[in-house]
Short mmCIF file of C-alpha atoms in Angstrom, two decimals:
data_model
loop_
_atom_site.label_atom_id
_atom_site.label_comp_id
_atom_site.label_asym_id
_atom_site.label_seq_id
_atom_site.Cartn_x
_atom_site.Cartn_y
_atom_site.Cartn_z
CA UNK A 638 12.22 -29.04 49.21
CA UNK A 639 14.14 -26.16 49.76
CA UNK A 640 14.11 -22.33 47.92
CA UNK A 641 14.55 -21.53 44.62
CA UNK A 642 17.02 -18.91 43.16
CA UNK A 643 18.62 -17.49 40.04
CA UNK A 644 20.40 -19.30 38.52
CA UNK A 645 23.88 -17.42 36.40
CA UNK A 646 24.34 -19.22 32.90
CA UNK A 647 27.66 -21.56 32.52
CA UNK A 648 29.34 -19.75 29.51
CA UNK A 649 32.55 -21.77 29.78
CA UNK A 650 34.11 -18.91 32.12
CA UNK A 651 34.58 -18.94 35.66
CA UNK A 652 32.64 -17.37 37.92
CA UNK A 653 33.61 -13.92 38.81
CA UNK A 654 33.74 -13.26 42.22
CA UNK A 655 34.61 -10.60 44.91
CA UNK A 656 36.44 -11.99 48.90
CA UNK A 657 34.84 -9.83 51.49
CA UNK A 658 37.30 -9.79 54.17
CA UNK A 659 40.82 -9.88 54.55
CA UNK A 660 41.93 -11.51 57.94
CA UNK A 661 43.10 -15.14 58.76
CA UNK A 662 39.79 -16.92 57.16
CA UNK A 663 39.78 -14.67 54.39
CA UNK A 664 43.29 -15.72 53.00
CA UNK A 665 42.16 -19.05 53.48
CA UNK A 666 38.93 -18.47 51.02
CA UNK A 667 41.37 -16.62 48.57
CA UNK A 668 43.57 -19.77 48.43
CA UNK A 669 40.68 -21.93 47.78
CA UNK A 670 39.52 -19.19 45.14
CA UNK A 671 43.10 -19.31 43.75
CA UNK A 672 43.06 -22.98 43.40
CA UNK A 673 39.92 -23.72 41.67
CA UNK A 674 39.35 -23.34 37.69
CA UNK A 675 35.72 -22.68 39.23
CA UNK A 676 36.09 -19.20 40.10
CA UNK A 677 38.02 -16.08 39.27
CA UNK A 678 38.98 -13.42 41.75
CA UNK A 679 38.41 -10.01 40.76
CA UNK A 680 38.66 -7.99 44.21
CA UNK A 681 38.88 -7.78 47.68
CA UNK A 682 36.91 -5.81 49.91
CA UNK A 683 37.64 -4.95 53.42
CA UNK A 684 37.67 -1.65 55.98
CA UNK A 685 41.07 -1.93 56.07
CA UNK A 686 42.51 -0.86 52.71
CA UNK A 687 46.49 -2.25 54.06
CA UNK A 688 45.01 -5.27 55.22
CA UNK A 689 43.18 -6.23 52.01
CA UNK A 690 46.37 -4.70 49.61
CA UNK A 691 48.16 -7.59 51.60
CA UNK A 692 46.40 -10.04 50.81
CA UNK A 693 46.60 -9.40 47.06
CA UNK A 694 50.05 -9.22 47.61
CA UNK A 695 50.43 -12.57 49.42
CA UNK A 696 48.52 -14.43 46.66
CA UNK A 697 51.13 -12.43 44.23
CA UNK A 698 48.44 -10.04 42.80
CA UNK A 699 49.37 -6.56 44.15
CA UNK A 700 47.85 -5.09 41.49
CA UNK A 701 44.08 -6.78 42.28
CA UNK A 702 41.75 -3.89 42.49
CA UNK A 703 40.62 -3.47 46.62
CA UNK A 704 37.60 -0.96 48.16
CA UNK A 705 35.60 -0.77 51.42
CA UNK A 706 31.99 -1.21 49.83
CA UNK A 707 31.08 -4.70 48.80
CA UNK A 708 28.57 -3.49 46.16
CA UNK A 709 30.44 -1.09 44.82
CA UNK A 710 33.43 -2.95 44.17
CA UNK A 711 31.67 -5.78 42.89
CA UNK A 712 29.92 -3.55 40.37
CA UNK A 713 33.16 -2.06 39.02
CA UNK A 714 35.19 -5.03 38.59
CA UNK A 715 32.30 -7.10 36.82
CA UNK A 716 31.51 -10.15 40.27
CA UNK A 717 28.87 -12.56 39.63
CA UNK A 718 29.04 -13.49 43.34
CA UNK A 719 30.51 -12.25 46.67
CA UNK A 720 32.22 -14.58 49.23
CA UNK A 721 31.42 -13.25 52.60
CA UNK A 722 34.39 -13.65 55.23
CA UNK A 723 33.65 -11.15 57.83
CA UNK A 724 33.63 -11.78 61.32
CA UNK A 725 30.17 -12.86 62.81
CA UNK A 726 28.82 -8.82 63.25
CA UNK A 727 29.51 -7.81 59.76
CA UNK A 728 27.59 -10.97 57.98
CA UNK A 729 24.10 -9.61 58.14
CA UNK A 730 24.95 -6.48 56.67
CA UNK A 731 27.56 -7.81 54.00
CA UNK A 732 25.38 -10.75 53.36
CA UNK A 733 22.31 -8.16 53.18
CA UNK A 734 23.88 -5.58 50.65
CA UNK A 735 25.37 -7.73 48.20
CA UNK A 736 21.80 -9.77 47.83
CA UNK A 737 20.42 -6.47 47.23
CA UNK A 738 22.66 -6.08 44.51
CA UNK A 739 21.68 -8.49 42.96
CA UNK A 740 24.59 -11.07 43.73
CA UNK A 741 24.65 -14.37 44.92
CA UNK A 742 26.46 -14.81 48.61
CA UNK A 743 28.51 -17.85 50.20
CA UNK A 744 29.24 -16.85 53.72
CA UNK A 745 31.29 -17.90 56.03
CA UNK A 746 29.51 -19.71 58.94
CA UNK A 747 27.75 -18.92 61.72
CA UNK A 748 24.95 -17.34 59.16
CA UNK A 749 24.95 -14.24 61.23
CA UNK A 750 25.31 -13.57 64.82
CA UNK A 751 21.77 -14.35 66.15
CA UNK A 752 19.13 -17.12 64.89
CA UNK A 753 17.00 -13.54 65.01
CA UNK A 754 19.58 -11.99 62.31
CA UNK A 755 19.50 -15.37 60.19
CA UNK A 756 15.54 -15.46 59.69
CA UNK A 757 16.21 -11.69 57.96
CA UNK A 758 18.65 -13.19 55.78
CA UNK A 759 16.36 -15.82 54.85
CA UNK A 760 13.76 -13.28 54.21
CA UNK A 761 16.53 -11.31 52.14
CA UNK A 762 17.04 -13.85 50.38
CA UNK A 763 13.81 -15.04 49.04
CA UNK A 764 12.90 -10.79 48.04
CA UNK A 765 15.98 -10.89 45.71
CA UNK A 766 15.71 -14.35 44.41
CA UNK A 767 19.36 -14.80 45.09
CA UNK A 768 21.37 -17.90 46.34
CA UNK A 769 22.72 -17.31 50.19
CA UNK A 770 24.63 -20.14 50.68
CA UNK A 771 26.34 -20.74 54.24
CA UNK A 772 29.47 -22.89 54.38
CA UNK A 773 29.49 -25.30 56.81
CA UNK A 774 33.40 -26.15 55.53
CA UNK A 775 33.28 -29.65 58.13
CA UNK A 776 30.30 -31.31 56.22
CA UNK A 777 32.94 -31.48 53.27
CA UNK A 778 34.94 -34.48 53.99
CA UNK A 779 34.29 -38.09 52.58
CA UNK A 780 34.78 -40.19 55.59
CA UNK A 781 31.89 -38.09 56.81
CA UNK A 782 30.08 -38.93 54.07
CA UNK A 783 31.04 -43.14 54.12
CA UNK A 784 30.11 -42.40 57.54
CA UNK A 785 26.66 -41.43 56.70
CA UNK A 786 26.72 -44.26 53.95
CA UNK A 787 27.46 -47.09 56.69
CA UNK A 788 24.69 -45.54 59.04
CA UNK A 789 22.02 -46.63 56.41
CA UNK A 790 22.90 -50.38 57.44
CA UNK A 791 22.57 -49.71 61.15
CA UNK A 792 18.81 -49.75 60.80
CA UNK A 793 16.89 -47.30 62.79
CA UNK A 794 19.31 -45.25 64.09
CA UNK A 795 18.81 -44.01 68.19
CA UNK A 796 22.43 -43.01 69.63
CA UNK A 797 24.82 -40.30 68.39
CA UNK A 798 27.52 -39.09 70.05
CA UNK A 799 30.96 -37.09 68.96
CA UNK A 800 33.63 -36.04 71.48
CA UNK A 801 35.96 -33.39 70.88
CA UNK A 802 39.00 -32.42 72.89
CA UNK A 803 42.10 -30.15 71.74
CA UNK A 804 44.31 -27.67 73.32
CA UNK A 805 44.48 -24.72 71.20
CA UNK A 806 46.35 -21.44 72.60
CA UNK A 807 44.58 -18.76 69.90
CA UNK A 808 45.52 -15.72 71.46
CA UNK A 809 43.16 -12.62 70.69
CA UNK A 810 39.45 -12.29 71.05
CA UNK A 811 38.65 -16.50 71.56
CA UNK A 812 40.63 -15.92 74.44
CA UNK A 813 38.23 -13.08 76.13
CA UNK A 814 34.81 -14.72 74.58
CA UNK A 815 31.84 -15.89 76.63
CA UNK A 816 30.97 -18.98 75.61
CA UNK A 817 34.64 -19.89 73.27
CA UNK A 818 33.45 -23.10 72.36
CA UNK A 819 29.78 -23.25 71.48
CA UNK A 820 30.10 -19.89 69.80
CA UNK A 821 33.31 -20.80 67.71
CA UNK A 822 33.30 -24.38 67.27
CA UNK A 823 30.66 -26.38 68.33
CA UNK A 824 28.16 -25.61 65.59
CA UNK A 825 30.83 -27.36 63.32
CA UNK A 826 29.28 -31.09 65.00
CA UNK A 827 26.12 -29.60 65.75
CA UNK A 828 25.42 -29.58 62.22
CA UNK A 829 27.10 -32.67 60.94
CA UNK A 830 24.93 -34.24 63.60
CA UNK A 831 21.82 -33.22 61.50
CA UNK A 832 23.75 -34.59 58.35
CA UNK A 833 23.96 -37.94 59.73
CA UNK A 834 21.00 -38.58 61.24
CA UNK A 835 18.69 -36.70 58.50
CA UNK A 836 16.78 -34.87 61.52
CA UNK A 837 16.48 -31.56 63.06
CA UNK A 838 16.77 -30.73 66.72
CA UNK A 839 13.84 -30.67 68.86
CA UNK A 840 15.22 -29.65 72.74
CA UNK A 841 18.71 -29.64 74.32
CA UNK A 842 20.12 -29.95 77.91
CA UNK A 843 23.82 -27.98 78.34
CA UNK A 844 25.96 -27.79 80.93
CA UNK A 845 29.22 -24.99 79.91
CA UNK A 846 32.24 -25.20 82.55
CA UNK A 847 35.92 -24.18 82.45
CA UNK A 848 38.68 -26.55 83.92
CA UNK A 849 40.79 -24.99 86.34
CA UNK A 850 44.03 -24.67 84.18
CA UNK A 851 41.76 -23.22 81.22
CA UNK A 852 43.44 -20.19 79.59
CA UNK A 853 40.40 -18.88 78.20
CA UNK A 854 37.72 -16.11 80.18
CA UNK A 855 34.46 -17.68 79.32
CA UNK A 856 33.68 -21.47 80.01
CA UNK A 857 35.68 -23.48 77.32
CA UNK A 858 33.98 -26.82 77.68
CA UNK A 859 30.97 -28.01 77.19
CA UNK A 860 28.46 -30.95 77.45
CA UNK A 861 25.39 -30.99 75.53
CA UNK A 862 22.44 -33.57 74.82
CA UNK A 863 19.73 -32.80 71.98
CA UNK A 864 16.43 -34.60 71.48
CA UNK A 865 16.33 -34.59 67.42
CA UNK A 866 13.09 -35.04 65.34
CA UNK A 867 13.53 -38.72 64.86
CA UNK A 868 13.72 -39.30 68.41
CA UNK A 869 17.20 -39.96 68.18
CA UNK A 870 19.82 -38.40 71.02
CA UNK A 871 23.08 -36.64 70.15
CA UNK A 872 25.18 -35.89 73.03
CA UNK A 873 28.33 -33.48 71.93
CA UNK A 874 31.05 -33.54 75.02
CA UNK A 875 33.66 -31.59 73.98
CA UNK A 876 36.71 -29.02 75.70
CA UNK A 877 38.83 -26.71 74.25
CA UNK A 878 41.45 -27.10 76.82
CA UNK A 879 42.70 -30.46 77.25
CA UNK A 880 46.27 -31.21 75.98
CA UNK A 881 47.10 -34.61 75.22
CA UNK A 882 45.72 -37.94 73.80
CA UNK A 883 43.83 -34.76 71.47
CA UNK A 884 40.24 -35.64 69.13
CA UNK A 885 40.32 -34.74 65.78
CA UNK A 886 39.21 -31.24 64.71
CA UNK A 887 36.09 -32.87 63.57
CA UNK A 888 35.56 -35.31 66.99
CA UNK A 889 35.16 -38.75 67.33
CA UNK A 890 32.04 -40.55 66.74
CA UNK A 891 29.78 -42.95 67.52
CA UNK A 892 26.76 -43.60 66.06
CA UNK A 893 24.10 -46.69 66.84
CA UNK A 894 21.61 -48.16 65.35
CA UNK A 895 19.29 -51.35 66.29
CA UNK A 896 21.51 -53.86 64.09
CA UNK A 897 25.23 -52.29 64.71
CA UNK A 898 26.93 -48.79 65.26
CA UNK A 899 29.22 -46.75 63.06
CA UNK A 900 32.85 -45.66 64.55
CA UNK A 901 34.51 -42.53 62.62
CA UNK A 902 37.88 -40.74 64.76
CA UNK A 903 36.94 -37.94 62.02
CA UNK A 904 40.31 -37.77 60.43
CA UNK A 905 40.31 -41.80 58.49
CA UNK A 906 38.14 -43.63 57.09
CA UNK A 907 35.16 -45.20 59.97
CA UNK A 908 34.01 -48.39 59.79
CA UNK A 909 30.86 -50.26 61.03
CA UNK A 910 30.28 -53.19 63.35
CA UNK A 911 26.79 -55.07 62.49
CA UNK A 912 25.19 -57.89 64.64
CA UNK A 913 25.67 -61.01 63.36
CA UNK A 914 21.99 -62.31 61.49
CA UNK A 915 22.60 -65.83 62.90
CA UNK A 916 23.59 -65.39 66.68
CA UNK A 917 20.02 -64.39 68.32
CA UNK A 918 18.79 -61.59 70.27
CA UNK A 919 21.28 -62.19 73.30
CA UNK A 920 24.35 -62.97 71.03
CA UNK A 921 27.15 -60.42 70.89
CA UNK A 922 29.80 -60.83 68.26
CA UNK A 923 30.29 -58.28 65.05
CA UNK A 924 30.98 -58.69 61.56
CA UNK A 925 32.96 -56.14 60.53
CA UNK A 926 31.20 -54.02 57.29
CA UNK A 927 33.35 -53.18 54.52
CA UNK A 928 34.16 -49.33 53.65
CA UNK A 929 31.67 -47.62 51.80
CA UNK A 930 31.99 -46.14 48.38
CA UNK A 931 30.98 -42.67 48.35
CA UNK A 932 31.28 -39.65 45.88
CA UNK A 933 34.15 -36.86 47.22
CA UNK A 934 32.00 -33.79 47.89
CA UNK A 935 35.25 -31.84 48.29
CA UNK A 936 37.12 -30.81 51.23
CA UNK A 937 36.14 -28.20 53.65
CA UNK A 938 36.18 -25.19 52.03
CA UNK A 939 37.40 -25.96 48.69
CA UNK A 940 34.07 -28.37 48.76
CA UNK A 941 31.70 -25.80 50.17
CA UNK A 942 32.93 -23.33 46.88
CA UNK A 943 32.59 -26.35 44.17
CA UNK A 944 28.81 -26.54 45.36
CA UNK A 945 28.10 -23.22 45.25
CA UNK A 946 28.95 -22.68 41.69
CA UNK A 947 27.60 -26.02 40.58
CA UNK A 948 23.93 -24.48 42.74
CA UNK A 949 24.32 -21.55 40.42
CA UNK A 950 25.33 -23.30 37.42
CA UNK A 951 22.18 -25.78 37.79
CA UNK A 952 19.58 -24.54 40.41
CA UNK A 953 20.33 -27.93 42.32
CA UNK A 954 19.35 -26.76 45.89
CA UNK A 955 23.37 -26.39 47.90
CA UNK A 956 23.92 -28.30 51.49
CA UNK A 957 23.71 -24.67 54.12
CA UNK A 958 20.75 -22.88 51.58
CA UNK A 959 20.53 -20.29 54.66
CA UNK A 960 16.82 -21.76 55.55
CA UNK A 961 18.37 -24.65 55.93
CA UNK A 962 21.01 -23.26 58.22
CA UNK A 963 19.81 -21.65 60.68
CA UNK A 964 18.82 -24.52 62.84
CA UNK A 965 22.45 -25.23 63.19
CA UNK A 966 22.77 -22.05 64.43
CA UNK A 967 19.81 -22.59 66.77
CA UNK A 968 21.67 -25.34 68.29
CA UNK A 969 24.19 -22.94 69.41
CA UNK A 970 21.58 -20.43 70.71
CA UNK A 971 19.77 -22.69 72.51
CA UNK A 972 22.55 -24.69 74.01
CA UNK A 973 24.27 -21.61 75.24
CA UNK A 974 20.56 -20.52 76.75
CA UNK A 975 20.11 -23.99 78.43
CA UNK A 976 23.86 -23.63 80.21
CA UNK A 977 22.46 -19.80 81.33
CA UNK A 978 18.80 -21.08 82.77
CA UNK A 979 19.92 -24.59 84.05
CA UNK A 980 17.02 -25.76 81.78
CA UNK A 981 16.33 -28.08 78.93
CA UNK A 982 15.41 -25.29 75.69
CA UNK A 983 13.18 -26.34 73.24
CA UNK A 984 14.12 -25.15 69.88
CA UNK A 985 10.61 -24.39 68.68
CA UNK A 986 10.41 -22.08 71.41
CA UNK A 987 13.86 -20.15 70.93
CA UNK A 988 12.33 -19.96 66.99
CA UNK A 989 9.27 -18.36 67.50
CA UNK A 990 11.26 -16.06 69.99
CA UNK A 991 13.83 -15.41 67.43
CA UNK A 992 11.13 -14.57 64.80
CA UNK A 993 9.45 -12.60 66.92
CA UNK A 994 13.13 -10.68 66.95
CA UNK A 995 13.34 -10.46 63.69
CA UNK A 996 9.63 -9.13 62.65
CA UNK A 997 10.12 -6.32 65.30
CA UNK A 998 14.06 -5.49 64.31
CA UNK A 999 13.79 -5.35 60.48
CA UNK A 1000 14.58 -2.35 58.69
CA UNK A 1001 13.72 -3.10 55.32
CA UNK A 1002 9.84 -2.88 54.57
CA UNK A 1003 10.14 -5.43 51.74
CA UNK A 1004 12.02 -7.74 53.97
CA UNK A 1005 9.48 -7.38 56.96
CA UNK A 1006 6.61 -8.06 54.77
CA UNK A 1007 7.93 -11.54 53.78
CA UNK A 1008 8.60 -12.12 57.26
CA UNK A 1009 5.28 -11.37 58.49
CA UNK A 1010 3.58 -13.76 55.41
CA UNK A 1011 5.52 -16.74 56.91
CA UNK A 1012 2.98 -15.95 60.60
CA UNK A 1013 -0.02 -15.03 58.01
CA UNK A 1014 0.21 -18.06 55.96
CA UNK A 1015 0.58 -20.28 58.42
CA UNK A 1016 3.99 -21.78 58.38
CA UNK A 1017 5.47 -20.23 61.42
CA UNK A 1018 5.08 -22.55 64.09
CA UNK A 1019 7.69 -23.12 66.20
CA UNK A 1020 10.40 -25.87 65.31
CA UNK A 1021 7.87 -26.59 62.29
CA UNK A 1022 9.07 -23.15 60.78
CA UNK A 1023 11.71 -25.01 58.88
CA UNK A 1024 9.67 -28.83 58.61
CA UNK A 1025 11.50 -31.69 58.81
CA UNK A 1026 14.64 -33.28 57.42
CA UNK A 1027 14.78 -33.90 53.53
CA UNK A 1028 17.17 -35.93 53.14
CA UNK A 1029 20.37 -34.37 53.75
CA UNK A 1030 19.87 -33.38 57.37
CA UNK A 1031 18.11 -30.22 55.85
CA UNK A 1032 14.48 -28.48 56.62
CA UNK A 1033 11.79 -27.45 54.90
CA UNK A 1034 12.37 -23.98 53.90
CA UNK A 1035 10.49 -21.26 55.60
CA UNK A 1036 7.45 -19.89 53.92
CA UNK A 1037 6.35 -23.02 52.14
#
């Protein structure tokens, strides 16, 4: 079960939407805005008037109406929805303004820049009734999918591991960042772990490092192994400074199971390797499965936009609902907390922490009070805030 929301009437138009920010992801969103019959662009919104002129101007529409203030914009030009593509700092606020307007919001992942910061969101989200969707663009893909297909032949399912390796010279601010790759990339598997297995995370062990030839500040590598809610272990082992013999983007994966184990390199299509029925407990040879059939949910971003307007267009609950989220983005927290202590973090703990946060840092009164009924009703308690996994690797939604 997750949250309801309003829903916005399919009257054979596309949904009108404003781009909030203008940098490298944001021309990305406005090419997947561009290319759907979905959706219809009707502004951009950014700080920097030149920067968000540009990117009119590079999608050839110089004349596409710009401002600073995403409510404000999105009034004049007639949005339905806003598109959130800020950097980390600005997604509370953006996120927090346009709900209050009234408009529906797909942001760009992480759902804001502290678990603390989420929870408010959610909270914003249920005062205004509005849809805040967070696009997890790397759940999108359908080998992932026939991935999670094959995995229901595997029986019950126990190991999980994905390995990730590139080389990537970014330049700029990942360059200078504490913790590059948990922060920037690692909540990418994090949460397609939670798709796969259908479970949450319960604790995690993390060990952050930097190889000697690393060109990045902070520790660029990581190793991390999470206890999830069906008892199940996911170990991510992953560096963003190794050149050659390079993962996918999305890693490499194994996943096992008591009858067979599912192999994906996350760029073709994986397969799965069952125990043979008539060998015996000690025998050793595999049948190979064949590939499953799956529906395309999309790819990457231009899937994460389809479901948002089809959630709009039909109240059918969207993959990243922002209750949902945020325990992707507790795996982050709490693995970059377990590298800092040398300890294993438990997640319930780092949630009732983070809620604590929240209660004491919120601004809005209407806000708090839904924030506090979550504690007085009785559904805060610790990694039980957001219940267990529903079937897509997705909690129960706070507050119910």
């Amino acid at each position: 079960m997750r949250r309801l929301f309003t829903t916005i009437d399919d009257d054979g138009t596309p949904l009108k939407v404003v781009v909030v920010g203008a940098g490298a992801m944001g021309r990305a969103w406005l090419g997947a805005v561009e290319a759907s019959p979905l959706v219809e662009l009707r502004g951009i919104v950014d700080l920097d008037l030149d920067a968000a002129r540009a990117s009119a101007a590079a999608i050839g529409k110089p004349e596409l109406p710009v401002g600073t203030g995403t409510a404000r914009l999105a009034f004049d030009v007639g949005a339905q929805a806003v598109i959130n593509v800020t950097v980390p700092a600005a997604h509370h606020p953006v996120s927090t303004e346009a709900l209050f307007a009234g408009l529906p919001v797909l942001g760009e992942k992480p759902v804001a820049s502290t678990v603390a910061q989420g929870l408010s969101l959610a909270a914003a989200a249920e005062v205004t009734g509005q849809l805040f969707m967070v696009s997890q663009s790397r759940r999108y893909n359908v080998n992932l999918f026939a991935a999670k297909a094959l995995a229901g032949g595997l029986g019950r399912l126990g190991i999980l591991s994905a390995d990730f390796f590139k080389a990537p010279h970014f330049g700029g601010f990942r360059d200078q960042m504490d913790h590059p790759l948990l922060l920037d990339m690692a909540i990418h598997q994090f949460d397609m772990a939670r798709f796969l297995l259908d479970a949450d995370p319960v604790s995690v062990f993390c060990e952050e490092y930097n190889p000697a030839w690393s060109w990045y500040r902070g520790d660029a590598a990581a190793v991390a192994s999470f206890e999830m809610s069906g008892g199940q272990r996911f170990v991510f082992n992953g560096s963003w400074c190794s050149p050659g013999q390079e993962t996918s983007w999305n890693a490499a994966w194994r996943l096992g199971g008591e009858h067979g184990t599912v192999l994906w390199d996350g760029d073709n299509p994986p397969t799965a390797s069952l125990a043979s029925a008539d060998i015996g407990a000690a025998g050793n040879t595999a049948v190979e499965e064949d590939q499953a059939v799956v529906e395309d949910p999309g790819t990457e971003v231009h899937g994460s936009l389809r479901e948002f307007v089809m959630a709009l267009r039909t109240g059918t609950p969207p993959m990243g609902q922002v209750h949902d989220n945020i325990l992707s983005l507790a795996m982050v927290e709490a693995a970059i907390e377990s590298a800092a202590t040398g300890r294993r973090v438990r997640i319930d703990a780092l949630l009732e922490r983070s809620y604590a946060t929240a209660v004491l840092d919120e601004a809005r009164p209407d806000v708090a009070a839904v924030l506090q009924s979550w504690s007085t009703e009785g559904a805060f308690s610790g990694a039980g805030i957001l219940g267990g996994a529903d079937g897509v690797g997705a909690a129960r939604p706070l507050g119910v």
